Coordinates of C-alpha atoms and ligand atoms in Angstrom, one line a residue:
X1 CA -25.1 -17.9 -120.0
X2 CA -25.8 -21.3 -118.1
X3 CA -26.7 -24.1 -119.1
X4 CA -28.0 -27.4 -118.5
X5 CA -25.9 -30.8 -118.2
X6 CA -28.6 -32.0 -120.7
X7 CA -28.4 -29.2 -123.4
X8 CA -24.8 -29.2 -123.5
X9 CA -23.7 -32.9 -123.4
X10 CA -26.7 -32.7 -125.9
X11 CA -24.7 -30.9 -128.2
X12 CA -21.9 -32.3 -127.6
X13 CA -23.3 -35.8 -129.6
X14 CA -24.1 -34.1 -132.5
X15 CA -20.9 -32.6 -132.8
X16 CA -19.0 -35.1 -131.5
X17 CA -16.5 -34.0 -128.7
X18 CA -16.2 -34.7 -125.3
X19 CA -16.6 -31.9 -122.3
X20 CA -14.2 -31.3 -119.2
X21 CA -15.7 -31.4 -116.2
X22 CA -12.8 -29.7 -113.8
X23 CA -13.9 -29.7 -110.0
X24 CA -13.5 -26.4 -108.6
X25 CA -13.2 -25.6 -104.5
X26 CA -12.2 -21.4 -105.3
X27 CA -11.4 -18.8 -106.9
X28 CA -9.1 -19.2 -108.6
X29 CA -10.3 -22.6 -110.1
X30 CA -13.3 -21.1 -111.4
X31 CA -11.4 -18.3 -113.2
X32 CA -8.2 -20.5 -114.6
X33 CA -11.1 -23.0 -116.5
X34 CA -13.0 -19.6 -117.4
X35 CA -9.7 -18.1 -119.0
X36 CA -8.9 -21.5 -120.5
X37 CA -12.4 -21.4 -121.8
X38 CA -12.4 -17.9 -123.2
X39 CA -9.3 -18.3 -125.2
X40 CA -10.6 -22.0 -127.1
X41 CA -14.5 -20.4 -127.6
X42 CA -15.1 -24.3 -125.0
X43 CA -18.7 -24.1 -123.2
X44 CA -17.5 -24.9 -119.4
X45 CA -18.6 -28.2 -117.1
X46 CA -17.7 -27.0 -113.7
X47 CA -18.9 -28.7 -110.8
X48 CA -18.8 -29.3 -106.9
X49 CA -18.0 -31.9 -104.8
X50 CA -19.4 -32.4 -100.7
X51 CA -15.8 -31.4 -99.5
X52 CA -15.9 -28.7 -102.6
X53 CA -19.9 -26.5 -100.5
X54 CA -18.2 -27.6 -97.3
X55 CA -15.3 -26.0 -98.1
X56 CA -16.2 -22.6 -99.8
X57 CA -20.3 -22.5 -98.7
X58 CA -23.2 -22.8 -101.2
X59 CA -24.0 -19.3 -100.6
X60 CA -20.1 -18.2 -101.9
X61 CA -19.9 -21.0 -104.1
X62 CA -23.9 -19.7 -106.1
X63 CA -22.4 -16.4 -106.5
X64 CA -19.0 -17.2 -108.3
X65 CA -20.9 -19.2 -110.8
X66 CA -23.3 -15.8 -111.3
X67 CA -19.8 -14.2 -111.1
X68 CA -18.2 -16.0 -114.0
X69 CA -21.5 -16.4 -116.2
X70 CA -21.2 -12.7 -115.7
X71 CA -18.5 -11.6 -116.0
X72 CA -17.3 -14.6 -119.6
X73 CA -21.4 -14.0 -120.7
X74 CA -20.5 -15.8 -124.4
X75 CA -19.0 -19.0 -122.3
X76 CA -22.0 -21.6 -121.5
X77 CA -21.7 -22.8 -118.3
X78 CA -23.1 -25.6 -116.5
X79 CA -22.6 -26.1 -112.9
X80 CA -23.3 -29.5 -112.0
X81 CA -23.0 -31.5 -108.1
X82 CA -20.1 -34.2 -108.5
X83 CA -21.5 -37.0 -106.7
X84 CA -23.7 -36.4 -104.6
X85 CA -24.4 -39.4 -101.9
X86 CA -27.9 -39.1 -100.8
X87 CA -31.8 -37.0 -102.1
X88 CA -31.2 -33.9 -100.1
X89 CA -27.4 -33.6 -100.7
X90 CA -29.0 -33.5 -104.8
X91 CA -31.9 -31.2 -103.7
X92 CA -30.0 -28.5 -102.0
X93 CA -27.6 -27.9 -104.9
X94 CA -30.6 -28.0 -106.9
X95 CA -31.2 -25.1 -104.3
X96 CA -27.9 -23.2 -104.5
X97 CA -28.2 -22.8 -108.5
X98 CA -26.6 -25.9 -109.7
X99 CA -28.1 -26.9 -113.0
X100 CA -26.8 -30.3 -112.7
X101 CA -26.9 -32.8 -110.2
X102 CA -24.8 -36.1 -109.7
X103 CA -26.4 -39.1 -107.9
X104 CA -24.4 -41.8 -107.2
X105 CA -26.0 -44.6 -105.7
X106 CA -22.5 -46.9 -106.6
X107 CA -21.3 -46.9 -103.1
X108 CA -24.1 -46.5 -100.0
X109 CA -24.5 -42.4 -98.4
X110 CA -21.4 -43.6 -96.5
X111 CA -19.1 -43.4 -99.1
X112 CA -18.1 -47.4 -98.6
X113 CA -20.6 -49.6 -98.8
X114 CA -20.8 -50.4 -103.0
X115 CA -25.1 -49.5 -103.0
X116 CA -26.8 -52.5 -104.6
X117 CA -28.6 -52.8 -107.4
X118 CA -32.3 -51.8 -105.6
X119 CA -30.3 -49.7 -103.5
X120 CA -29.6 -47.3 -106.7
X121 CA -32.1 -47.2 -109.2
X122 CA -34.6 -46.6 -106.4
X123 CA -32.7 -43.5 -104.7
X124 CA -31.6 -42.1 -108.5
X125 CA -35.0 -42.5 -109.8
X126 CA -36.0 -40.3 -106.9
X127 CA -33.8 -37.6 -107.7
X128 CA -34.0 -37.6 -111.4
X129 CA -38.0 -37.7 -110.6
X130 CA -37.5 -34.3 -108.9
X131 CA -34.7 -32.6 -110.7
X132 CA -36.3 -33.5 -114.2
X133 CA -39.4 -31.7 -113.0
X134 CA -36.9 -28.3 -112.7
X135 CA -35.1 -28.2 -115.3
X136 CA -31.5 -30.1 -113.8
X137 CA -29.8 -32.1 -115.6
X138 CA -28.9 -36.1 -113.8
X139 CA -26.0 -38.1 -113.4
X140 CA -25.6 -41.3 -112.3
X141 CA -23.0 -44.3 -112.0
X142 CA -23.3 -47.8 -112.1
X143 CA -20.5 -49.6 -111.1
X144 CA -17.8 -49.0 -108.5
X145 CA -14.7 -47.2 -109.4
X146 CA -11.0 -49.2 -109.1
X147 CA -7.8 -50.3 -109.2
X148 CA -8.2 -53.9 -111.1
X149 CA -4.7 -53.7 -110.7
X150 CA -6.0 -54.8 -106.7
X151 CA -9.2 -55.8 -107.0
X152 CA -9.5 -52.8 -105.1
X153 CA -12.4 -50.7 -105.5
X154 CA -12.8 -46.9 -104.3
X155 CA -14.6 -45.4 -101.6
X156 CA -15.7 -42.0 -102.3
X157 CA -12.8 -40.6 -100.2
X158 CA -10.6 -42.1 -102.6
X159 CA -9.2 -45.1 -99.8
X160 CA -10.8 -48.6 -100.3
X161 CA -14.0 -49.9 -100.1
X162 CA -14.6 -52.6 -98.2
X163 CA -13.2 -56.2 -99.5
X164 CA -11.3 -56.8 -103.1
X165 CA -13.8 -57.4 -105.6
X166 CA -13.8 -59.7 -108.4
X167 CA -13.2 -57.4 -112.7
X168 CA -16.7 -58.4 -113.0
X169 CA -17.9 -56.8 -109.7
X170 CA -15.9 -53.6 -110.4
X171 CA -16.3 -53.4 -114.0
X172 CA -20.0 -52.1 -115.3
X173 CA -22.1 -54.4 -117.0
X174 CA -23.1 -53.9 -120.4
X175 CA -26.9 -55.1 -119.8
X176 CA -27.4 -53.7 -116.6
X177 CA -26.5 -50.5 -118.2
X178 CA -29.2 -50.2 -120.4
X179 CA -31.9 -51.4 -117.8
X180 CA -30.2 -48.5 -115.3
X181 CA -30.5 -46.0 -118.1
X182 CA -34.1 -47.1 -118.5
X183 CA -35.8 -46.8 -115.1
X184 CA -33.5 -44.5 -113.7
X185 CA -34.2 -42.2 -116.7
X186 CA -30.5 -39.9 -115.9
X187 CA -29.2 -37.8 -118.3
X188 CA -26.1 -39.6 -118.2
X189 CA -24.1 -42.4 -117.0
X190 CA -20.4 -42.7 -115.4
X191 CA -19.3 -46.3 -116.1
X192 CA -16.6 -47.9 -114.6
X193 CA -13.5 -49.0 -116.6
X194 CA -10.9 -49.7 -114.0
X195 CA -9.8 -45.5 -113.6
X196 CA -9.8 -44.4 -110.2
X197 CA -9.3 -41.2 -108.1
X198 CA -6.6 -38.8 -107.0
X199 CA -2.7 -39.6 -108.5
X200 CA -1.9 -43.2 -108.0
X201 CA -4.6 -44.9 -110.7
X202 CA -1.8 -47.5 -112.4
X203 CA 1.9 -48.5 -111.2
X204 CA 2.1 -48.6 -114.6
X205 CA 1.1 -47.2 -118.6
X206 CA -2.5 -48.5 -118.9
X207 CA -3.2 -51.6 -120.6
X208 CA -6.7 -53.4 -121.6
X209 CA -6.3 -55.2 -119.4
X210 CA -6.3 -52.6 -116.2
X211 CA -8.3 -49.6 -118.5
X212 CA -11.2 -51.5 -120.1
X213 CA -11.8 -49.1 -123.0
X214 CA -13.5 -52.2 -124.6
X215 CA -16.7 -51.3 -122.1
X216 CA -17.0 -48.5 -122.7
X217 CA -17.5 -49.2 -126.4
X218 CA -19.8 -52.1 -125.5
X219 CA -21.6 -49.3 -123.5
X220 CA -22.2 -47.4 -126.3
X221 CA -23.3 -50.1 -128.7
X222 CA -26.4 -50.7 -126.1
X223 CA -27.2 -47.6 -124.9
X224 CA -26.0 -45.5 -128.5
X225 CA -28.5 -42.4 -127.2
X226 CA -26.4 -42.8 -123.8
X227 CA -24.4 -39.5 -122.8
X228 CA -20.7 -41.8 -120.8
X229 CA -19.1 -39.8 -118.3
X230 CA -15.8 -40.8 -117.4
X231 CA -14.2 -40.1 -113.8
X232 CA -11.3 -40.9 -112.5
X233 CA -9.7 -39.5 -115.6
X234 CA -7.5 -38.0 -114.4
X235 CA -3.8 -37.9 -116.9
X236 CA -1.4 -37.8 -114.4
X237 CA 1.3 -36.1 -116.0
X238 CA 5.2 -36.8 -116.0
X239 CA 6.1 -33.0 -116.1
X240 CA 3.1 -32.5 -113.4
X241 CA 4.7 -34.7 -110.9
X242 CA 8.1 -33.5 -111.5
X243 CA 8.0 -29.9 -111.0
X244 CA 5.9 -31.4 -107.5
X245 CA 9.3 -33.4 -106.4
X246 CA 11.8 -31.1 -107.8
X247 CA 10.4 -29.0 -105.1
X248 CA 10.4 -30.8 -102.4
X249 CA 7.5 -32.9 -102.9
X250 CA 6.4 -36.8 -102.4
X251 CA 4.7 -37.9 -105.3
X252 CA 5.5 -41.0 -105.9
X253 CA 5.6 -43.5 -109.2
X254 CA 2.0 -43.4 -111.2
X255 CA 0.4 -43.3 -114.5
X256 CA -3.0 -42.3 -115.2
X257 CA -5.0 -41.9 -118.3
X258 CA -3.6 -41.4 -121.0
X259 CA -4.9 -39.2 -123.7
X260 CA -5.5 -41.6 -126.8
X261 CA -7.7 -43.2 -124.0
X262 CA -9.9 -40.7 -123.3
X263 CA -10.6 -40.0 -127.1
X264 CA -11.1 -43.0 -127.9
X265 CA -13.8 -43.1 -126.0
X266 CA -15.2 -40.0 -126.6
X267 CA -15.4 -42.5 -130.5
X268 CA -17.6 -44.0 -128.4
X269 CA -19.7 -41.9 -126.7
X270 CA -18.4 -40.7 -124.0
X271 CA -19.5 -36.5 -122.8
X272 CA -18.1 -35.8 -120.1
X273 CA -14.1 -35.9 -118.6
X274 CA -14.3 -36.2 -115.0
X275 CA -10.8 -34.2 -114.1
X276 CA -9.9 -32.9 -110.9
X277 CA -6.5 -34.0 -110.3
X278 CA -4.2 -32.6 -112.4
X279 CA -5.9 -29.3 -111.6
X280 CA -4.1 -29.8 -108.4
X281 CA -1.0 -31.3 -109.4
X282 CA -0.5 -27.9 -112.0
X283 CA -1.9 -25.6 -109.8
X284 CA 0.7 -27.6 -106.1
X285 CA 4.0 -27.8 -109.0
X286 CA 3.6 -23.7 -109.2
X287 CA 3.0 -23.2 -105.4
X288 CA 6.1 -25.3 -103.7
X289 CA 8.1 -23.7 -106.9
X290 CA 7.7 -20.4 -106.5
X291 CA 8.4 -20.6 -102.6
X292 CA 11.2 -22.6 -102.7
X293 CA 13.3 -20.3 -105.6
X294 CA 11.8 -17.4 -103.0
X295 CA 11.1 -18.2 -99.5
X296 CA 11.3 -14.8 -98.4
X297 CA 8.3 -14.4 -100.5
X298 CA 4.2 -14.1 -98.4
X299 CA 1.9 -11.9 -101.1
X300 CA 0.2 -15.0 -102.1
X301 CA -0.7 -13.4 -105.5
X302 CA 3.1 -13.9 -106.1
X303 CA 2.4 -17.9 -106.3
X304 CA -1.0 -17.8 -106.9
X305 CA -0.9 -15.8 -109.6
X306 CA 1.3 -18.8 -111.6
X307 CA -0.8 -21.5 -110.3
X308 CA -3.7 -20.0 -111.8
X309 CA -2.0 -20.0 -114.8
X310 CA -0.8 -23.2 -114.9
X311 CA -4.1 -25.1 -114.2
X312 CA -5.7 -22.8 -117.4
X313 CA -2.5 -23.9 -119.2
X314 CA -3.7 -27.5 -118.6
X315 CA -8.0 -26.4 -119.1
X316 CA -7.1 -25.5 -122.8
X317 CA -5.3 -28.2 -123.7
X318 CA -7.2 -30.3 -122.5
X319 CA -10.9 -28.5 -124.7
X320 CA -8.8 -29.0 -127.8
X321 CA -7.8 -32.7 -127.0
X322 CA -11.0 -33.4 -126.6
X323 CA -12.8 -30.9 -129.2
X324 CA -15.1 -28.6 -127.5
X325 CA -12.3 -26.2 -128.4
X326 CA -14.3 -23.9 -130.7
X327 CA -18.0 -24.8 -129.9
X328 CA -18.9 -22.6 -127.2
X329 CA -20.5 -19.8 -130.2
X330 CA -22.1 -23.0 -131.9
X331 CA -24.1 -23.7 -128.8
Ligands
LIG1 O1 -14.3 -36.9 -106.1 C1 -13.1 -37.1 -106.3 C2 -13.5 -35.9 -106.8 O2 -11.1 -35.6 -107.5 C3 -14.1 -34.5 -105.4 O3 -13.0 -35.0 -104.6 O4 -14.5 -35.0 -102.4 O5 -11.7 -34.2 -102.3 O6 -13.3 -32.8 -103.3 P1 -13.4 -33.8 -103.5
LIG2 P1 -8.6 -37.4 -111.0 O1 -9.2 -38.3 -109.4 O2 -8.8 -38.5 -112.3 O3 -8.4 -35.8 -111.9 O4 -10.7 -37.6 -110.8 C1 -11.4 -36.2 -110.9 C2 -13.3 -37.4 -111.0 O5 -13.7 -38.2 -111.1 C3 -13.9 -36.1 -109.5 O6 -15.7 -36.9 -109.7
LIG3 NA1 -19.7 -36.1 -111.4
LIG4 ZN1 -15.5 -38.9 -109.8

């Protein structure tokens, strides 16, 4: 059945678990997530970015969501808009059947210019006012995703936002977070603590100087009843890097967010953990492998099936490691 983000994260908070939010662009990814959720009895957050909506078409996404709910009626599914960039993109997502939207006012609609306080509060509040009339949940974002190593903030496309930013500009300020939640009435708050989107998050295993999990603890202490969201939370596993590179890929040495740091977040109010890159890597590795081992193959199912299975395996692991497993039937 469908569930809103609010209902799902309230249950997660009451029971001390986190929910991975996996990005989808196509049927294979949607089915991979559902197969993992079914196998582990886990509730699901499936999210689509503006890029995914442009790629797959809103109508296709709408029927795909209806399809997974019909195939797996016992699994609660929240369908969420990832990084809405203006009120209009949130509204059209709601019309397409999403039960939850992110209004990311941390950047202006161009996806480059950091959104100032008044812009972010104003546009986010506009969305919560509209969405809450229809029982739709809203995620907001305060702080700029990006690298504390380089001081580079991050635009929505994963490339640098304008200028080099200081530590303080990149991290979410806990007192501002309190004000932001009060003024915007968001159901969930994405915070910045040093992660960035994509495969290249850290140049070595991150420590507290580049991945500031203490910020999450401080925010949780001040906002114990707010559901926190971690973006850029792929782990970028070495074995997935190795598979891609073994079959002709060119992933440069890199580190993602260690699972233990995410678990520390979940113990401190993090309820939604956004993961896209790891799924892309799991899929790409298997496609490369099949095509490298059998260059004569051209039946797409021969590479999409193992690709889908690799994503299912990854999703299962995340459901288990975030303590989501076993919860679906309790909601
Ligand atoms: O926000 C980043 C997500 O990984 C979605 O990426 O905008 O390329 O679909 P995308
Ligand atoms: P990753 O690139 O780390 O998977 O992050 C995805 C994300 O935050 C989507 O909003
Ligand atoms: Na999101
Ligand atoms: Zn994100």
